[in-house]
Short mmCIF file of C-alpha atoms in Angstrom, two decimals:
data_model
loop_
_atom_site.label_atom_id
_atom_site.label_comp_id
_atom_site.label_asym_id
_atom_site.label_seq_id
_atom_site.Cartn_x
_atom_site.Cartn_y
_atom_site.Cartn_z
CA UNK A 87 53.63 -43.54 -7.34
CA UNK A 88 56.08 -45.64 -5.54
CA UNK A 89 54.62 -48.77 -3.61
CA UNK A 90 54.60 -48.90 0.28
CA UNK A 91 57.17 -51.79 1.20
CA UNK A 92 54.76 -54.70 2.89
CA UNK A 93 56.29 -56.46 5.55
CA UNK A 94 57.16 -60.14 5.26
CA UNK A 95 53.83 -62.23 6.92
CA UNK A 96 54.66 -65.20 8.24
CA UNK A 97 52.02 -68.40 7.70
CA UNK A 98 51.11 -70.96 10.41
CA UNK A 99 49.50 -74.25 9.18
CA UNK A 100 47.95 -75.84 11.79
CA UNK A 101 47.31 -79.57 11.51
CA UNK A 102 44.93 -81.94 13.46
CA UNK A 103 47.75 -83.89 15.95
CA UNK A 104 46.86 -87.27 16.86
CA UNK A 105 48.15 -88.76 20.17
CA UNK A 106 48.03 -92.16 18.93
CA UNK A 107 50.64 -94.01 17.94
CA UNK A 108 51.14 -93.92 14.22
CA UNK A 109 49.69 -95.94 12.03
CA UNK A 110 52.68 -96.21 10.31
CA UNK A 111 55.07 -97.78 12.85
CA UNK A 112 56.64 -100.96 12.54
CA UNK A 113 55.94 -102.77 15.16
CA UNK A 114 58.95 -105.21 16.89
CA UNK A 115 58.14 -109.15 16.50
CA UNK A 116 57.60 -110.70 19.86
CA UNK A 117 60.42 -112.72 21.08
CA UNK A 118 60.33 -115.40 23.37
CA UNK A 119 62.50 -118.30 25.19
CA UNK A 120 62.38 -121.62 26.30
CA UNK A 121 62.29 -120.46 29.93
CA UNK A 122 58.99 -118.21 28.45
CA UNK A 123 57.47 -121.56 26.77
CA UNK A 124 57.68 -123.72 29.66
CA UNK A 125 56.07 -121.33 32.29
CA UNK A 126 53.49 -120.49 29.55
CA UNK A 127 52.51 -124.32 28.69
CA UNK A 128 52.57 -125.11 32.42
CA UNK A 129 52.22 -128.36 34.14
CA UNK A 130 50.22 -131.34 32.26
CA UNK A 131 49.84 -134.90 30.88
CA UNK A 132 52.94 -134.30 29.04
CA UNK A 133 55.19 -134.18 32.65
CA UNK A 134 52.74 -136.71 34.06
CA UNK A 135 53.66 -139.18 31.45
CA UNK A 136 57.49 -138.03 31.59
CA UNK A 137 57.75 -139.04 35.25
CA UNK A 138 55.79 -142.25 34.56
CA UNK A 139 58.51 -143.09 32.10
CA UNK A 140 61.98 -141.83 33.72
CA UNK A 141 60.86 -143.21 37.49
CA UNK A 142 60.67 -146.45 35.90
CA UNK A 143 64.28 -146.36 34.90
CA UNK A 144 65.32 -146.07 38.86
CA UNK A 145 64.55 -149.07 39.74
CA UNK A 146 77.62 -151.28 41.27
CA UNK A 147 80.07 -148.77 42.40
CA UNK A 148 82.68 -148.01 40.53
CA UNK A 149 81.25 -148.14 36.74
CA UNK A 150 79.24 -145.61 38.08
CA UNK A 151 81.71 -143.12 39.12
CA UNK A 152 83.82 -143.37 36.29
CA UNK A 153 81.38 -143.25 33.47
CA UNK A 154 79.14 -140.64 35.57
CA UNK A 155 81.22 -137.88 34.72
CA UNK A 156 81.48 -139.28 31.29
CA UNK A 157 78.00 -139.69 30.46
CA UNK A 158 77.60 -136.28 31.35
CA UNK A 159 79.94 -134.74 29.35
CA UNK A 160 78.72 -136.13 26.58
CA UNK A 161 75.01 -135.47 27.46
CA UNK A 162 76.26 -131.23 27.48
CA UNK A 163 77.74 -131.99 24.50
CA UNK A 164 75.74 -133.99 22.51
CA UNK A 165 71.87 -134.07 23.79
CA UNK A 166 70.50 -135.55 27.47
CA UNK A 167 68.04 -138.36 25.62
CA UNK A 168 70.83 -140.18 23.19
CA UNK A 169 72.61 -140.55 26.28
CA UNK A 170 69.65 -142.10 28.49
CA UNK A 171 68.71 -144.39 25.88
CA UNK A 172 72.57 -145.59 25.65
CA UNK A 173 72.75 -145.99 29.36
CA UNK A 174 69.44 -147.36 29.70
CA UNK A 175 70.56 -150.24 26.39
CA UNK A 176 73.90 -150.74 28.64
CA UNK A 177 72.34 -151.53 31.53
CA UNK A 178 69.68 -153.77 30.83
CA UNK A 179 71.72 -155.79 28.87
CA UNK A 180 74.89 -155.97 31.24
CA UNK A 181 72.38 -156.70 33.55
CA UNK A 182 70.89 -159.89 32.20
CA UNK A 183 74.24 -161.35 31.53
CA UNK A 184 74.80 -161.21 35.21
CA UNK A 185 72.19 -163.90 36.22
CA UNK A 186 75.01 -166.00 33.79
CA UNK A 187 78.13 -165.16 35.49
CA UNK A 188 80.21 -168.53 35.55
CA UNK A 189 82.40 -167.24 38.57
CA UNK A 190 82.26 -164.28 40.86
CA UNK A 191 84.80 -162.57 38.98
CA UNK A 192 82.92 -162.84 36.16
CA UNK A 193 79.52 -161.26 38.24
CA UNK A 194 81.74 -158.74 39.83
CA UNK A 195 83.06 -157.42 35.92
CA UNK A 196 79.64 -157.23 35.00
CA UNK A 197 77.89 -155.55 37.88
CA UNK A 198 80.40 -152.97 37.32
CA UNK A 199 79.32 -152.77 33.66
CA UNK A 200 75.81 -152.72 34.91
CA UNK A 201 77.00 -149.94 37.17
CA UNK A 202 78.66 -148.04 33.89
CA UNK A 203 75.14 -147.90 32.16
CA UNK A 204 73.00 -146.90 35.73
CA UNK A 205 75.91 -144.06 35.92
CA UNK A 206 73.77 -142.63 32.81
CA UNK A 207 70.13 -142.44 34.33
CA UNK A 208 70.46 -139.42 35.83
CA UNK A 209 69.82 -138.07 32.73
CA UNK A 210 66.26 -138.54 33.30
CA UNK A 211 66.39 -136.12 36.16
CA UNK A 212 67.74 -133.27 34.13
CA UNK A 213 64.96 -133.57 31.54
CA UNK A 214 62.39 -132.89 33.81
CA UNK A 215 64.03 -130.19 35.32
CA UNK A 216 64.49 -128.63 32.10
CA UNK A 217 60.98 -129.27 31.10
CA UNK A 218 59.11 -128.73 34.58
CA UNK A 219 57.74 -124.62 35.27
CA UNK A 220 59.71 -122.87 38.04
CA UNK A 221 56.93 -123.33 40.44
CA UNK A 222 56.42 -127.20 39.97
CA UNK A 223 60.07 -128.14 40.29
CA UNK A 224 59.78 -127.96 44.02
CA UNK A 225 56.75 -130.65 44.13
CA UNK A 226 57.13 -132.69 41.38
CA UNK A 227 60.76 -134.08 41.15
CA UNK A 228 60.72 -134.91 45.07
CA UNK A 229 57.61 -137.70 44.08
CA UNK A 230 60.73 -139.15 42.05
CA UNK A 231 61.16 -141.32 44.97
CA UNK A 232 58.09 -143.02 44.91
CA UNK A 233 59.34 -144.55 41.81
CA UNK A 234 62.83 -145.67 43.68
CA UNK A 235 60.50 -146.83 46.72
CA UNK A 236 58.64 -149.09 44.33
CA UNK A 237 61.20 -150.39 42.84
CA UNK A 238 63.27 -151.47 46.29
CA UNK A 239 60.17 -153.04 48.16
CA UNK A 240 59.71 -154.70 44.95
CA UNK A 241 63.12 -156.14 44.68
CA UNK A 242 62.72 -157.44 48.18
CA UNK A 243 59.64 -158.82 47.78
CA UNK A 244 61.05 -161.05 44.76
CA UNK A 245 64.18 -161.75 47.12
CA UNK A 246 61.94 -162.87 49.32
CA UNK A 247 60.51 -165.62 47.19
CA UNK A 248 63.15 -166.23 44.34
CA UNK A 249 66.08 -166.94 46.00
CA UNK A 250 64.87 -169.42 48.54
CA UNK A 251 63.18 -171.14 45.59
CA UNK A 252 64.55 -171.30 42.36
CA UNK A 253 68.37 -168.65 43.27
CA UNK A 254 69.66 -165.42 42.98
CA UNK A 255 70.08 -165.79 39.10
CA UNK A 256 66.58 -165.80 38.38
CA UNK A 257 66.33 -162.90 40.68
CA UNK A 258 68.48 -161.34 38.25
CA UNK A 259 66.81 -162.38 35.08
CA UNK A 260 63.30 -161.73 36.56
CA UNK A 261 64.36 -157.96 37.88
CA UNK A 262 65.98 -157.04 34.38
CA UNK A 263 62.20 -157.51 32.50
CA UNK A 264 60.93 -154.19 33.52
CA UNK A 265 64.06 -152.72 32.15
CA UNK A 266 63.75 -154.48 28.84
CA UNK A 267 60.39 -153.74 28.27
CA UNK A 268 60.56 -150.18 29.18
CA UNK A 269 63.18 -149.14 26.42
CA UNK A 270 59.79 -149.28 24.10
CA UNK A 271 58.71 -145.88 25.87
CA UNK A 272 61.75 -144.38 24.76
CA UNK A 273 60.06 -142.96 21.44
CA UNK A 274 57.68 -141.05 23.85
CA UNK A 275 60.56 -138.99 25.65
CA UNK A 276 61.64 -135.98 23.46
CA UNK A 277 65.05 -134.37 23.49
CA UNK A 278 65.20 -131.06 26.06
CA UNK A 279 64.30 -128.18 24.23
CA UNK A 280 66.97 -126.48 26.29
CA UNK A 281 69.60 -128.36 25.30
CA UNK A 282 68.35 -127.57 21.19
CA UNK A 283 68.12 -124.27 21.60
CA UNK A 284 71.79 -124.38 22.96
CA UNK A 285 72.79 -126.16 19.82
CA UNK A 286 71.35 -123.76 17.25
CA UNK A 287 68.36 -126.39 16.81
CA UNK A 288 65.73 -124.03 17.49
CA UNK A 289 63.07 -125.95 14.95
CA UNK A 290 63.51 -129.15 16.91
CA UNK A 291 63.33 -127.07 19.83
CA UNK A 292 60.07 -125.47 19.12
CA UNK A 293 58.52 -128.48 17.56
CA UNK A 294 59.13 -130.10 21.03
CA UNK A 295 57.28 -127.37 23.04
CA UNK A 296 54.37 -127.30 20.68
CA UNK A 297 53.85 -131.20 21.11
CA UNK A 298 53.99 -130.32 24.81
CA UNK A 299 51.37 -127.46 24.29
CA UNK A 300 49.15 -129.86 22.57
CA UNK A 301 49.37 -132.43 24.88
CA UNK A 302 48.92 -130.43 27.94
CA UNK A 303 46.27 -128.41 25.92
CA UNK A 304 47.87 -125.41 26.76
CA UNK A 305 49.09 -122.12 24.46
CA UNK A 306 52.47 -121.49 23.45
CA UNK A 307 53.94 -117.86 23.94
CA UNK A 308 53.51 -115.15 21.15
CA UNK A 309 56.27 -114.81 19.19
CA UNK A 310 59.50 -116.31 17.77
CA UNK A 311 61.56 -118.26 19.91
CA UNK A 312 64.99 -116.79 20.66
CA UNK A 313 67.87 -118.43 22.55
CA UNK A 314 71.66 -117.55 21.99
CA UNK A 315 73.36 -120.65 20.73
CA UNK A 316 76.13 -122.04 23.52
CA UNK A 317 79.61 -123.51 21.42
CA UNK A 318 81.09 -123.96 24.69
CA UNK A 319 79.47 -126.89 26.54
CA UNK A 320 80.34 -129.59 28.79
CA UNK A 321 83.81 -127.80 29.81
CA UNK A 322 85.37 -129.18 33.53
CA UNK A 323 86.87 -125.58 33.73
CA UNK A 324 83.54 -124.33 33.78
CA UNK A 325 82.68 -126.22 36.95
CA UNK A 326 85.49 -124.82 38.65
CA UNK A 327 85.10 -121.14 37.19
CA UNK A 328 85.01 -118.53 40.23
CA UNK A 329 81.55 -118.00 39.91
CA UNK A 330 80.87 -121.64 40.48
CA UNK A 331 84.06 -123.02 42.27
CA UNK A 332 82.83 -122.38 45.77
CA UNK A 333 79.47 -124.13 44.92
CA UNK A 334 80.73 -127.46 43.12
CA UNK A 335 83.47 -128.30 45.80
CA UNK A 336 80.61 -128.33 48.72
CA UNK A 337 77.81 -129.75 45.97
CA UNK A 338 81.20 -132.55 45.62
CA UNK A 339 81.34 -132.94 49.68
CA UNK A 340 77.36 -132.95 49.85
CA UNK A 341 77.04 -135.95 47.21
CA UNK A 342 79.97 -137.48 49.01
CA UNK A 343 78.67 -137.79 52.80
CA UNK A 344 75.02 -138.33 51.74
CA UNK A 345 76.00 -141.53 49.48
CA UNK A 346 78.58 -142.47 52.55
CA UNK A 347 76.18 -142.00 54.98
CA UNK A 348 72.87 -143.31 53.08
CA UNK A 349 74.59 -146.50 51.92
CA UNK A 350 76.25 -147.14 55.33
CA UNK A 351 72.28 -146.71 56.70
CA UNK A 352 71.37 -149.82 54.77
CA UNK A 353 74.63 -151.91 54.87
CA UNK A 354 74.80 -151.42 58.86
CA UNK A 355 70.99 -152.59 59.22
CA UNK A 356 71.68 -155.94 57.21
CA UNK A 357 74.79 -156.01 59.69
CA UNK A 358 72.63 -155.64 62.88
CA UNK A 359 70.11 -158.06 61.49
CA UNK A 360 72.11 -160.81 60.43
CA UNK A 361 74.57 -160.48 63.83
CA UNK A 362 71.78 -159.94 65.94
CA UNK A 363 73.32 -156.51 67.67
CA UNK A 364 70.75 -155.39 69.39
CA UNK A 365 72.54 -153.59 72.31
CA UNK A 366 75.77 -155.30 70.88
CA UNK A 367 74.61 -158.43 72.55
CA UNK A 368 76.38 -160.59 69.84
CA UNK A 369 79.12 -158.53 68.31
CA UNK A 370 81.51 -160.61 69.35
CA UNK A 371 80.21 -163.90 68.34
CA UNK A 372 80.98 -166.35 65.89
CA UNK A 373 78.35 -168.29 63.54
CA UNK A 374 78.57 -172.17 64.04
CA UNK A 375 78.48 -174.34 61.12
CA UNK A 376 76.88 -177.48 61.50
CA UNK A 377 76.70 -180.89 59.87
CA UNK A 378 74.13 -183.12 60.45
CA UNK A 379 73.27 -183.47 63.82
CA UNK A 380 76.83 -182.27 65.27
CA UNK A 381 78.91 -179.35 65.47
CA UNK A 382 82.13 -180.03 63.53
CA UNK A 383 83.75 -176.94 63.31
CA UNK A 384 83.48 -173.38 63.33
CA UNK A 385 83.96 -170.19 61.27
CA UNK A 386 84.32 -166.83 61.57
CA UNK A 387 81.85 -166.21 58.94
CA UNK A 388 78.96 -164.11 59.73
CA UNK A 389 76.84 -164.83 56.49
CA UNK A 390 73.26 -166.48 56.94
CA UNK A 391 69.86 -166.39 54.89
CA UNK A 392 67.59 -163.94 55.68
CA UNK A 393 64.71 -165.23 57.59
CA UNK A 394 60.82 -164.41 56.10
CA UNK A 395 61.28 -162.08 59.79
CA UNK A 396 64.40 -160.48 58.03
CA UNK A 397 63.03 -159.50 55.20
CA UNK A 398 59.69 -157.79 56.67
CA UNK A 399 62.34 -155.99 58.86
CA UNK A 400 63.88 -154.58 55.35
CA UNK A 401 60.29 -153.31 53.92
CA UNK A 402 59.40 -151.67 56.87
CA UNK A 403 63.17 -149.40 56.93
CA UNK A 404 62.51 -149.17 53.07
CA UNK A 405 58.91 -147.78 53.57
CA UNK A 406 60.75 -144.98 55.43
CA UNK A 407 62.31 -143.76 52.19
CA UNK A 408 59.03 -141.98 51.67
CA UNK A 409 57.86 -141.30 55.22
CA UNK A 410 59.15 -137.67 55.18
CA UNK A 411 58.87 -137.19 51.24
CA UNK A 412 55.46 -134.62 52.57
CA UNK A 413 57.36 -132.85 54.49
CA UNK A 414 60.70 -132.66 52.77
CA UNK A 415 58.66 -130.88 50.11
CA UNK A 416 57.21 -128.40 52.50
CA UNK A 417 60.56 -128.07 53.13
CA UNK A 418 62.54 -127.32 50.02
CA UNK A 419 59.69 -125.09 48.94
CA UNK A 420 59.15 -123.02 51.96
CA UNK A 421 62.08 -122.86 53.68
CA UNK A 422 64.63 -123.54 50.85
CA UNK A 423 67.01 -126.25 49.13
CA UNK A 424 69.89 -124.97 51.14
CA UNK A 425 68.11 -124.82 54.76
CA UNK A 426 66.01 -127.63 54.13
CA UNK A 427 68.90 -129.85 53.48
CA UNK A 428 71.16 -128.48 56.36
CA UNK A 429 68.29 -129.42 58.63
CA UNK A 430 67.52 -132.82 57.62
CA UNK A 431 71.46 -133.91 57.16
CA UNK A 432 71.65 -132.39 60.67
CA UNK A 433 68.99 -134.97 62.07
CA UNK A 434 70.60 -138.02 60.28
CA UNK A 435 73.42 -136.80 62.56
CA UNK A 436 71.45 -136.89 65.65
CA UNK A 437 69.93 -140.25 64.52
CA UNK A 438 73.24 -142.35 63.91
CA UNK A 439 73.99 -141.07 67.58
CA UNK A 440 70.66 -142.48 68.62
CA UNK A 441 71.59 -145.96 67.69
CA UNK A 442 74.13 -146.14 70.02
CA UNK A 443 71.26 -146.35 72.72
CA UNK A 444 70.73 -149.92 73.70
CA UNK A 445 66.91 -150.84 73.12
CA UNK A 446 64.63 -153.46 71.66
CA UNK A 447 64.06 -155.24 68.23
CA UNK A 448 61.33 -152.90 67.75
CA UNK A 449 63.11 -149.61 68.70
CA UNK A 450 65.84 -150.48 66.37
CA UNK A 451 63.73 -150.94 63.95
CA UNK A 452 62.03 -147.84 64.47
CA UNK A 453 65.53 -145.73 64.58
CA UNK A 454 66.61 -147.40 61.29
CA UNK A 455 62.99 -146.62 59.94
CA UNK A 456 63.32 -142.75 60.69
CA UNK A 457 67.41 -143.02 59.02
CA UNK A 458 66.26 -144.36 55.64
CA UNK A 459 63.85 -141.53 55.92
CA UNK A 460 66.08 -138.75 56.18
CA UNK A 461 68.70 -139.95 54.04
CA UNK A 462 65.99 -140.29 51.57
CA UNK A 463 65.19 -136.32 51.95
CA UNK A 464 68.54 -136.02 51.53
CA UNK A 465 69.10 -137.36 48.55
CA UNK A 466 65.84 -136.24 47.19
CA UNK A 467 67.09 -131.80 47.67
CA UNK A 468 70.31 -132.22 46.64
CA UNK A 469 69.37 -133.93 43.35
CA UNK A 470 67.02 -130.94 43.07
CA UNK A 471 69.80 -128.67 43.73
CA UNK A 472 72.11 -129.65 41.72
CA UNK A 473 70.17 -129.73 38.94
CA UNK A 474 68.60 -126.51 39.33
CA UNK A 475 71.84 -124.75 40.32
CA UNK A 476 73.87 -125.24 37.35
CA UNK A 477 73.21 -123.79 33.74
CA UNK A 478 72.42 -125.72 30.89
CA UNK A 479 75.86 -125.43 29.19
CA UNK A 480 77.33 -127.84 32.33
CA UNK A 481 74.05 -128.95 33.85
CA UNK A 482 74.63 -132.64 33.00
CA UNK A 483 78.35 -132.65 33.83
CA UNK A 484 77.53 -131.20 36.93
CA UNK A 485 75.41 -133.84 37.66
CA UNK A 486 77.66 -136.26 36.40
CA UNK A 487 80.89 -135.07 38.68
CA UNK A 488 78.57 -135.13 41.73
CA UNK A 489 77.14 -138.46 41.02
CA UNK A 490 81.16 -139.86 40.86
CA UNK A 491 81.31 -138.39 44.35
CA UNK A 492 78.80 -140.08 45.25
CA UNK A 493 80.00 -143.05 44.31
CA UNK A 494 83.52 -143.05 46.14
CA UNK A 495 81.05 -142.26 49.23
CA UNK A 496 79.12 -145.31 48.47
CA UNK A 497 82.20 -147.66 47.93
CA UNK A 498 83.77 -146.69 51.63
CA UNK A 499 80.69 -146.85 53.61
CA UNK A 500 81.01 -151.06 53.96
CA UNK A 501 84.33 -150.52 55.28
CA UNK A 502 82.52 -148.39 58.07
CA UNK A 503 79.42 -149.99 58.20
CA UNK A 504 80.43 -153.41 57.76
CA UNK A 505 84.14 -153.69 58.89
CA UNK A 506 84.90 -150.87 61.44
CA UNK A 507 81.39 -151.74 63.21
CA UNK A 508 82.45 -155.62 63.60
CA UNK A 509 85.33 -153.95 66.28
CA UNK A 510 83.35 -151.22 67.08
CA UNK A 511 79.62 -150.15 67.00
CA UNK A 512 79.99 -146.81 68.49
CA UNK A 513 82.99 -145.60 66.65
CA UNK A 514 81.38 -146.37 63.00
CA UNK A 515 78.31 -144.75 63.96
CA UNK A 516 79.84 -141.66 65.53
CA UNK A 517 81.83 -141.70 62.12
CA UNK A 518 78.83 -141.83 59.77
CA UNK A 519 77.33 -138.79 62.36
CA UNK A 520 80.43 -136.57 62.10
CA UNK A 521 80.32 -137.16 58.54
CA UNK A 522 76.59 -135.73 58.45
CA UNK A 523 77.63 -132.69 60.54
CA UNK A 524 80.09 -131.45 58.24
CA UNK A 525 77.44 -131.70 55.17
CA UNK A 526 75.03 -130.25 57.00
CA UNK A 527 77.14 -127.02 57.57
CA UNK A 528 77.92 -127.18 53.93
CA UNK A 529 74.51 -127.16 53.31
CA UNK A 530 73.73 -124.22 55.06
CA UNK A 531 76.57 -122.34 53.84
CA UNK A 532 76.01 -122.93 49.82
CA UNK A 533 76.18 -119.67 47.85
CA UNK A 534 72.95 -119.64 46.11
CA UNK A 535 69.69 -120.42 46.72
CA UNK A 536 67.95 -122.30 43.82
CA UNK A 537 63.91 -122.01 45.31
CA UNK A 538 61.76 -120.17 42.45
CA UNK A 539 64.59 -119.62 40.53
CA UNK A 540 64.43 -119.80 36.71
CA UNK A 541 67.00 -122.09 35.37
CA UNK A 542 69.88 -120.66 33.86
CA UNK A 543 70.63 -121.28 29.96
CA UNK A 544 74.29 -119.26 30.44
CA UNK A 545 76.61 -118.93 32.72
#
């Protein structure tokens, strides 16, 4: 009997689906950068004891400018805290053979030396940026001037009493102690993780951020720290790649007017001091030598100690360094680094103007009060600026170009300030305020805007 065909029966398994991920997947390793450390770890003793350490090192033109640019190369290339402790050796040292200068060639050879290790300091500026969180840079680096206030009314203070006493070279020697004694705290300052991570150094790099941790008593990020190593650092073309041309030639004219017209601030108010040119009542004027109880003869030079009055008069105008430091951080953290710096170059415009108006002892005094402060603000957001703007592969060198600028502004400001105002007052000063004007604009005008950014590791 034949068999009835069966049709083929198709089977169904059904299994118990989980919507869960899989026990079995591999999970990915956590990855993090230096960027992720230093917002994680946060603000602490660590950055406290930083500032302590690099303000103390603020406490001489044309060193400066040339081994600025140097020293900053090298720092790109070869690690920001080598570099600071060179310049920082250089300095002290060049500095204390000053107060033995047998002639004043000799003094001017080695205040230019001086000037070659000071080029270098800046370097202490870059390591807190790289170490400070994006939302601290803002507050913290602009308190940097309290150190450079401290160290000015200090130095005037020991003018004050050294040279009338026992002469400028123990000014010298006594000024120069801090300096020497500070290079101890060197061992305390670690290398910038950024710059490590850059080099392919990542264990140094880490080990640095986990000292930080621990000192701040803060956690480190999950994970494994990953940068991409940089080979290219410390390049010139970089600066003037098209992404960043437009930015470093008005960062360069910046540097250059605030150093021309800060300097020219301080130079011009030991000119109206010493001549007396209150409402140019004395421009004119010659000094008269005298010996004994006649006059014998007289001479064209305007040179005279500084009276105890004098010297007040310069504390008070340095005081005013800091007098807008509160609101020049408002500033650069609520309005901006490029706005906030357009305004304030824009009233150092309208205050060099402003001493053209003939008033009292006390008014000038108050007008060159209210300059030092501005062209402290100044100075204080485009540090910032610069050293935010620029990524860590030419961060230094940026710095280090801009500081040479600054320097070239800082060696023609006593021909203004100095020479030009001995023929006339109101020309220099319009000068130094035309000179504001155009930074102020430049300000304003500056590609990118650096407030809450994080800092850039490439280009």
């Amino acid at each position: 009997m034949a068999t009835k065909p069966r049709a083929p029966v198709t089977i169904l398994s059904l299994r118990k689906l989980s919507l869960g991920t899989a026990e079995t997947q591999i999970k990915e390793p956590k990855m993090f950068t230096v960027e992720d450390a230093v917002e994680t770890i946060g603000f602490g003793r660590f950055h406290i004891a930083l500032f302590l350490i690099m303000g103390s090192t603020g406490m001489v033109f044309f060193g400066y400018m040339v081994f600025s640019i140097l020293f900053g190369l090298l720092a790109d290339r070869y690690g920001r805290w080598k570099i600071l402790l060179v310049s920082f050796l250089w300095g002290a040292y060049f500095s204390l053979l000053t107060s033995f200068a047998p002639s004043y060639i000799w003094f001017v050879f080695l205040r230019t030396m001086v000037g070659c290790g000071v080029s270098g300091h800046s370097q202490g500026l870059i390591i807190k940026t790289e170490f400070l969180p994006t939302k601290y840079r803002g507050y913290m680096l602009p308190l940097s001037q309290v150190f450079w206030l401290a160290g000015s009314l200090l130095i005037i203070g020991l003018a004050s009493v050294i040279i009338p006493t026992i002469g400028w070279r123990w000014l010298i020697r006594v000024a120069s102690i801090p300096g020497i004694i500070l290079i101890m705290a060197f061992k305390f300052i670690p290398e910038s993780a950024r710059f490590n991570v850059s080099t392919g150094n990542t264990p140094a790099a880490l080990a640095t951020l986990e000292h930080i941790a621990k000192m701040n008593r803060a956690v480190m990020p999950e994970g494994k720290l990953v940068e991409p190593i940089l080979e290219k650092r410390g390049r010139f073309a970089d600066l003037l790649d098209a992404k960043y041309l437009r930015t470093t030639l008005q960062i360069w004219v910046i540097w250059l007017g605030i150093s021309f017209a800060y300097y020219g601030v301080i130079l011009a108010s030991a000119e109206l001091l010493e001549r007396d040119l209150v409402c140019g009542s004395k421009s004119d004027s010659e000094v008269v030598v005298t010996q004994g109880d006649s006059e014998e003869s007289q001479s064209p030079c305007h040179c005279h100690m500084f009276a105890p009055s004098d010297y007040r008069t310069m504390i008070i105008s340095t005081v005013g360094e800091i007098a807008l430091n509160p609101l020049n951080i408002l500033g650069i953290n609520f309005l901006g680094r490029r706005l906030s710096l357009s305004i304030t170059m824009g009233c150092t415009a309208l205050f060099f103007l402003l001493l053209n108006i003939c008033t009292s002892s006390a008014g000038l005094i108050g007008f060159l009060f209210l300059l030092r402060a501005l062209v402290a603000a100044n100075f204080n957001t485009i540090y910032i600026y610069t050293a935010e703007v620029y990524p860590t592969t030419m961060r230094a060198l940026g710095m280090g170009t801009s500081g040479s600028l600054c320097r070239i502004g800082a060696m023609v400001a006593p021909f203004i300030s100095q020479v030009l105002m001995s023929a006339s007052i109101l020309g220099a000063l319009c000068l130094f305020s035309s000179v504001c004007v155009i930074c102020a604009i430049s300000a304003f005008t500056l590609p990118i805007e650096t407030k809450g950014r994080a800092l850039q590791q490439i280009e």
